[in-house]
Amino acid sequence: MKLRILLSLIVTTLLLSCNPFKNNEINKVINAFYNHHKGPFEEVDKTLLSTTLSDLVNKAIAEEVKSAEELKALKSTDKPNRIEGDIFTSLSESFTSYEIGKTSIYDDKATVQVEFTNNKAGTETWKDDIELIKENHAWKIDNVRFKGEHSFGKSTKDVLSQFLTPITAVSSDADDQRCRLCAGHQYQWSNLKKGCIRVLELPFKLKSMDKTSTASVIFSDDQKKAEVFTQKTSWVLNKKSLTAYETEASDKGVFLEKRNNVWRLGELKDGKTIYSGHVE
């Protein structure tokens, strides 16, 4: 009797931890989605998505259409709000192949680790977690958790939610993320301009001391403030003299000054120069 109970417990444990039938159902959904996914989120097969994720996709598409129509009515040449790049993998440039890995199932939820590869320009490989839920007895993709080092945002739902969040009058991480989503990674939120700007096209540029990165600078119309942009962050500086600006906070703050016809951007704490350049 004890042996039968023990065997029954072992079989039950094995069935709960690894159900090949569930795995097959889940793998079919993953394959059906990614075998036909080409990158643009507007073209995904929404029948394979959960109700929540499908609703977010529909709302984002509607927001893109609305933005384009508003600009058309105004006869504006501005670029409409649009999510650029693949938001169902970590890499904006999407993937060229994938391989399904470990699958974890708990009741009506599952997480599948998928290894993606993009070999269009060199070879880049990363792993994302595909989250699924069971709706009306069918497995649906509910989210993609980004694990790649070049991901922008935390997940597919996070990217869509940020895109649907209106830009506020005060700069925030959400504003900057929405700028990059709407207009591409070369755009950032500007506190001075209260909108998205293409940083790479700004004429005032400084080079890092190791020559590997660039900082761009703009000034307010009255020249009382300056805003400095790097690839990862930005600062607003107040004018201290004719050719000197500083952030209000000294801790982790920066200065911008012109000496001997050379502009320098440095750290207030120790005066160390991090960017410099000759700018007319």
Coordinates of C-alpha atoms in Angstrom, one line a residue:
M1 CA 0.0 0.0 0.0
K2 CA 2.8 2.4 0.9
L3 CA 4.6 1.6 -2.3
R4 CA 1.4 2.4 -4.3
I5 CA 1.0 5.7 -2.5
L6 CA 4.7 6.6 -3.1
L7 CA 4.4 5.7 -6.8
S8 CA 1.2 7.8 -7.1
L9 CA 2.9 10.8 -5.6
I10 CA 5.9 10.5 -7.9
V11 CA 3.6 10.3 -11.0
T12 CA 1.6 13.3 -9.8
T13 CA 4.7 15.3 -9.2
L14 CA 6.1 14.5 -12.7
L15 CA 2.8 15.4 -14.4
L16 CA 2.6 18.8 -12.6
S17 CA 6.2 19.7 -13.3
C18 CA 6.4 18.6 -16.9
N19 CA 3.3 18.1 -18.9
P20 CA 4.3 17.3 -22.5
F21 CA 0.8 17.9 -23.8
K22 CA 0.7 21.4 -22.4
N23 CA 4.2 22.1 -23.7
N24 CA 3.1 21.1 -27.2
E25 CA 0.1 23.4 -27.0
I26 CA 2.2 26.3 -25.8
N27 CA 5.0 25.6 -28.4
K28 CA 2.4 25.7 -31.2
V29 CA 1.3 29.2 -30.1
I30 CA 4.9 30.4 -29.9
N31 CA 5.7 29.0 -33.4
A32 CA 2.5 30.2 -34.9
F33 CA 3.3 33.8 -33.7
Y34 CA 7.0 34.1 -34.4
N35 CA 7.1 32.1 -37.6
H36 CA 5.0 34.9 -39.2
H37 CA 6.1 37.8 -37.1
K38 CA 8.1 40.3 -39.2
G39 CA 8.7 43.1 -36.8
P40 CA 5.9 45.8 -37.0
F41 CA 3.5 45.3 -34.1
E42 CA 0.6 46.6 -36.2
E43 CA 0.7 43.4 -38.3
V44 CA 0.8 40.8 -35.5
D45 CA -1.8 38.0 -35.3
K46 CA -4.0 39.3 -32.5
T47 CA -5.9 36.0 -32.3
L48 CA -2.7 34.6 -30.6
L49 CA -2.6 37.4 -28.0
S50 CA -4.5 37.7 -24.7
T51 CA -7.4 40.1 -24.5
T52 CA -5.4 42.6 -22.4
L53 CA -2.4 42.6 -24.8
S54 CA -4.7 42.7 -27.9
D55 CA -6.5 45.7 -26.5
L56 CA -3.2 47.5 -25.9
V57 CA -2.1 46.8 -29.5
N58 CA -5.5 48.1 -30.9
K59 CA -5.2 51.3 -28.8
A60 CA -1.7 51.9 -29.9
I61 CA -2.7 51.5 -33.6
A62 CA -5.6 53.9 -33.1
E63 CA -3.2 56.4 -31.5
E64 CA -0.9 56.2 -34.5
V65 CA -3.7 56.7 -36.9
K66 CA -5.1 59.7 -34.9
S67 CA -1.6 61.3 -34.8
A68 CA -1.2 61.0 -38.5
E69 CA -4.7 62.4 -39.2
E70 CA -4.2 65.4 -36.9
L71 CA -0.9 66.3 -38.6
K72 CA -2.5 65.8 -42.1
A73 CA -5.3 68.2 -41.1
L74 CA -2.8 70.8 -40.0
K75 CA -0.7 70.2 -43.2
S76 CA 2.2 69.7 -40.9
T77 CA 5.4 68.0 -42.1
D78 CA 6.2 66.8 -38.5
K79 CA 6.6 63.0 -38.0
P80 CA 3.4 61.4 -36.5
N81 CA 3.6 59.5 -33.2
R82 CA 4.6 55.9 -34.1
I83 CA 6.2 53.0 -32.4
E84 CA 9.3 52.1 -34.4
G85 CA 11.1 48.7 -34.3
D86 CA 10.0 45.3 -33.0
I87 CA 8.4 45.4 -29.5
F88 CA 7.9 41.6 -29.3
T89 CA 11.7 41.0 -28.8
S90 CA 14.5 42.8 -26.9
L91 CA 16.1 43.9 -30.1
S92 CA 14.4 46.7 -32.1
E93 CA 15.8 45.4 -35.3
S94 CA 14.0 42.1 -34.6
F95 CA 15.3 38.6 -35.2
T96 CA 16.3 36.2 -38.0
S97 CA 15.8 32.9 -36.1
Y98 CA 14.7 31.7 -32.7
E99 CA 14.7 28.5 -30.6
I100 CA 12.3 27.6 -27.9
G101 CA 13.9 26.8 -24.5
K102 CA 12.7 26.0 -21.0
T103 CA 9.0 26.1 -20.3
S104 CA 7.5 26.7 -16.8
I105 CA 3.8 26.0 -16.3
Y106 CA 1.7 26.9 -13.2
D107 CA -2.0 26.4 -13.5
D108 CA -3.2 28.6 -16.3
K109 CA 0.0 30.6 -16.7
A110 CA 3.2 29.7 -18.4
T111 CA 6.6 31.3 -19.1
V112 CA 8.7 30.2 -22.1
Q113 CA 12.3 31.2 -22.5
V114 CA 13.1 31.8 -26.2
E115 CA 16.5 32.4 -27.6
F116 CA 16.6 34.8 -30.5
T117 CA 19.3 35.5 -33.1
N118 CA 19.8 38.4 -35.5
N119 CA 22.6 37.9 -38.0
K120 CA 21.8 40.7 -40.4
A121 CA 24.8 42.8 -39.3
G122 CA 27.1 40.4 -37.4
T123 CA 25.5 38.0 -35.0
E124 CA 23.6 39.0 -31.9
T125 CA 21.9 36.5 -29.6
W126 CA 19.6 37.1 -26.6
K127 CA 16.9 35.4 -24.6
D128 CA 13.4 36.8 -23.8
D129 CA 10.7 35.3 -21.6
I130 CA 7.4 34.9 -23.3
E131 CA 4.5 34.9 -20.9
L132 CA 1.2 33.1 -21.7
I133 CA -2.1 32.7 -20.1
K134 CA -5.1 30.4 -20.8
E135 CA -8.2 32.2 -22.0
N136 CA -11.3 30.2 -23.0
H137 CA -9.3 26.9 -22.8
A138 CA -6.6 28.2 -25.3
W139 CA -3.1 29.5 -24.6
K140 CA -2.5 33.1 -25.5
I141 CA 0.7 35.3 -25.4
D142 CA 0.2 37.8 -22.7
N143 CA 3.5 39.6 -22.6
V144 CA 7.2 39.4 -23.6
R145 CA 9.7 40.2 -20.8
F146 CA 12.9 41.7 -22.4
K147 CA 16.1 40.2 -21.2
G148 CA 18.5 41.4 -23.9
E149 CA 21.1 44.1 -23.1
H150 CA 19.9 46.3 -25.9
S151 CA 16.2 46.3 -24.9
F152 CA 14.3 49.5 -24.7
G153 CA 11.7 49.2 -21.9
K154 CA 10.9 46.3 -19.7
S155 CA 8.4 44.4 -21.7
T156 CA 5.9 44.6 -24.6
K157 CA 3.1 45.7 -22.3
D158 CA 5.5 48.4 -20.8
V159 CA 6.4 49.8 -24.2
L160 CA 2.7 49.9 -25.3
S161 CA 1.6 51.5 -22.0
Q162 CA 4.3 54.2 -22.2
F163 CA 3.3 55.0 -25.8
L164 CA -0.3 55.5 -24.7
T165 CA 0.7 57.7 -21.8
P166 CA 0.4 61.4 -22.8
I167 CA 3.6 63.5 -22.6
T168 CA 3.4 65.8 -19.6
A169 CA 4.7 69.4 -19.3
V170 CA 7.4 68.2 -16.8
S171 CA 10.2 66.0 -18.1
S172 CA 10.3 62.5 -16.8
D173 CA 11.7 59.1 -17.7
A174 CA 8.3 58.2 -19.2
D175 CA 8.4 61.3 -21.4
D176 CA 11.8 60.5 -22.7
Q177 CA 10.9 56.9 -23.3
R178 CA 7.8 57.9 -25.3
C179 CA 9.9 60.3 -27.4
R180 CA 12.2 57.5 -28.3
L181 CA 9.2 55.2 -29.1
C182 CA 7.3 57.7 -31.1
A183 CA 10.2 59.1 -33.2
G184 CA 13.0 56.6 -32.9
H185 CA 16.0 56.1 -30.7
Q186 CA 17.6 59.3 -32.0
Y187 CA 15.0 61.5 -30.3
Q188 CA 14.9 62.6 -26.7
W189 CA 12.6 64.7 -24.5
S190 CA 13.7 68.4 -24.2
N191 CA 12.8 70.2 -21.0
L192 CA 13.5 73.5 -22.6
K193 CA 11.5 72.9 -25.8
K194 CA 8.8 70.8 -24.0
G195 CA 8.8 68.2 -26.7
C196 CA 10.7 65.6 -28.6
I197 CA 13.9 66.7 -30.5
R198 CA 16.3 65.0 -32.8
V199 CA 19.4 65.3 -30.7
L200 CA 21.9 64.1 -33.3
E201 CA 20.9 67.1 -35.6
L202 CA 21.7 69.7 -33.0
P203 CA 24.7 71.9 -34.2
F204 CA 26.3 72.4 -30.8
K205 CA 28.3 69.1 -30.1
L206 CA 31.0 68.2 -27.7
K207 CA 33.2 65.0 -27.8
S208 CA 33.9 62.8 -24.8
M209 CA 37.5 62.8 -23.7
D210 CA 38.0 59.2 -25.1
K211 CA 36.3 60.3 -28.4
T212 CA 33.7 57.5 -28.1
S213 CA 30.6 59.5 -27.5
T214 CA 29.0 62.9 -28.1
A215 CA 27.1 65.4 -26.0
S216 CA 24.7 67.9 -27.7
V217 CA 23.7 71.3 -26.3
I218 CA 20.8 73.7 -26.8
F219 CA 20.1 77.1 -25.2
S220 CA 16.8 78.8 -24.2
D221 CA 15.7 81.7 -26.3
D222 CA 16.9 84.2 -23.6
Q223 CA 20.2 82.3 -23.2
K224 CA 19.5 81.9 -19.4
K225 CA 19.4 78.1 -19.5
A226 CA 21.3 75.4 -21.4
E227 CA 20.3 71.8 -21.9
V228 CA 22.8 69.1 -22.4
F229 CA 22.0 65.7 -23.9
T230 CA 24.1 62.5 -23.8
Q231 CA 23.0 59.1 -25.1
K232 CA 21.6 58.1 -21.7
T233 CA 20.6 61.3 -19.9
S234 CA 20.2 65.1 -20.0
W235 CA 20.7 68.1 -17.7
V236 CA 19.2 71.6 -17.5
L237 CA 21.8 74.2 -16.5
N238 CA 21.3 77.7 -15.3
K239 CA 23.5 80.6 -16.5
K240 CA 26.1 81.7 -13.9
S241 CA 28.1 84.1 -16.1
L242 CA 28.5 85.2 -19.7
T243 CA 29.9 81.8 -20.8
A244 CA 29.2 79.5 -17.8
Y245 CA 26.3 77.3 -16.8
E246 CA 25.7 74.9 -13.9
T247 CA 23.0 72.6 -12.7
E248 CA 21.3 73.5 -9.4
A249 CA 22.3 70.3 -7.6
S250 CA 26.0 70.1 -6.9
D251 CA 25.9 66.4 -6.1
K252 CA 26.1 64.5 -9.5
G253 CA 25.7 67.9 -11.1
V254 CA 27.5 69.3 -14.2
F255 CA 28.9 72.6 -15.5
L256 CA 29.3 73.9 -19.0
E257 CA 31.8 76.7 -19.6
K258 CA 33.8 78.3 -22.3
R259 CA 37.5 79.0 -21.8
N260 CA 40.0 80.0 -24.5
N261 CA 37.3 79.3 -27.2
V262 CA 36.9 75.7 -25.9
W263 CA 33.6 74.6 -24.4
R264 CA 33.9 72.1 -21.6
L265 CA 31.2 69.9 -19.9
G266 CA 32.4 68.6 -16.6
E267 CA 31.4 67.3 -13.1
L268 CA 30.7 69.9 -10.5
K269 CA 31.9 67.7 -7.7
D270 CA 35.6 67.4 -8.8
G271 CA 35.8 69.8 -11.8
K272 CA 36.7 66.9 -14.1
T273 CA 36.1 67.5 -17.8
I274 CA 34.0 64.8 -19.5
Y275 CA 33.2 66.4 -22.8
S276 CA 34.9 69.3 -24.8
G277 CA 35.0 70.9 -28.1
H278 CA 35.5 74.0 -30.3
V279 CA 32.1 75.5 -31.0
E280 CA 31.6 78.9 -32.8

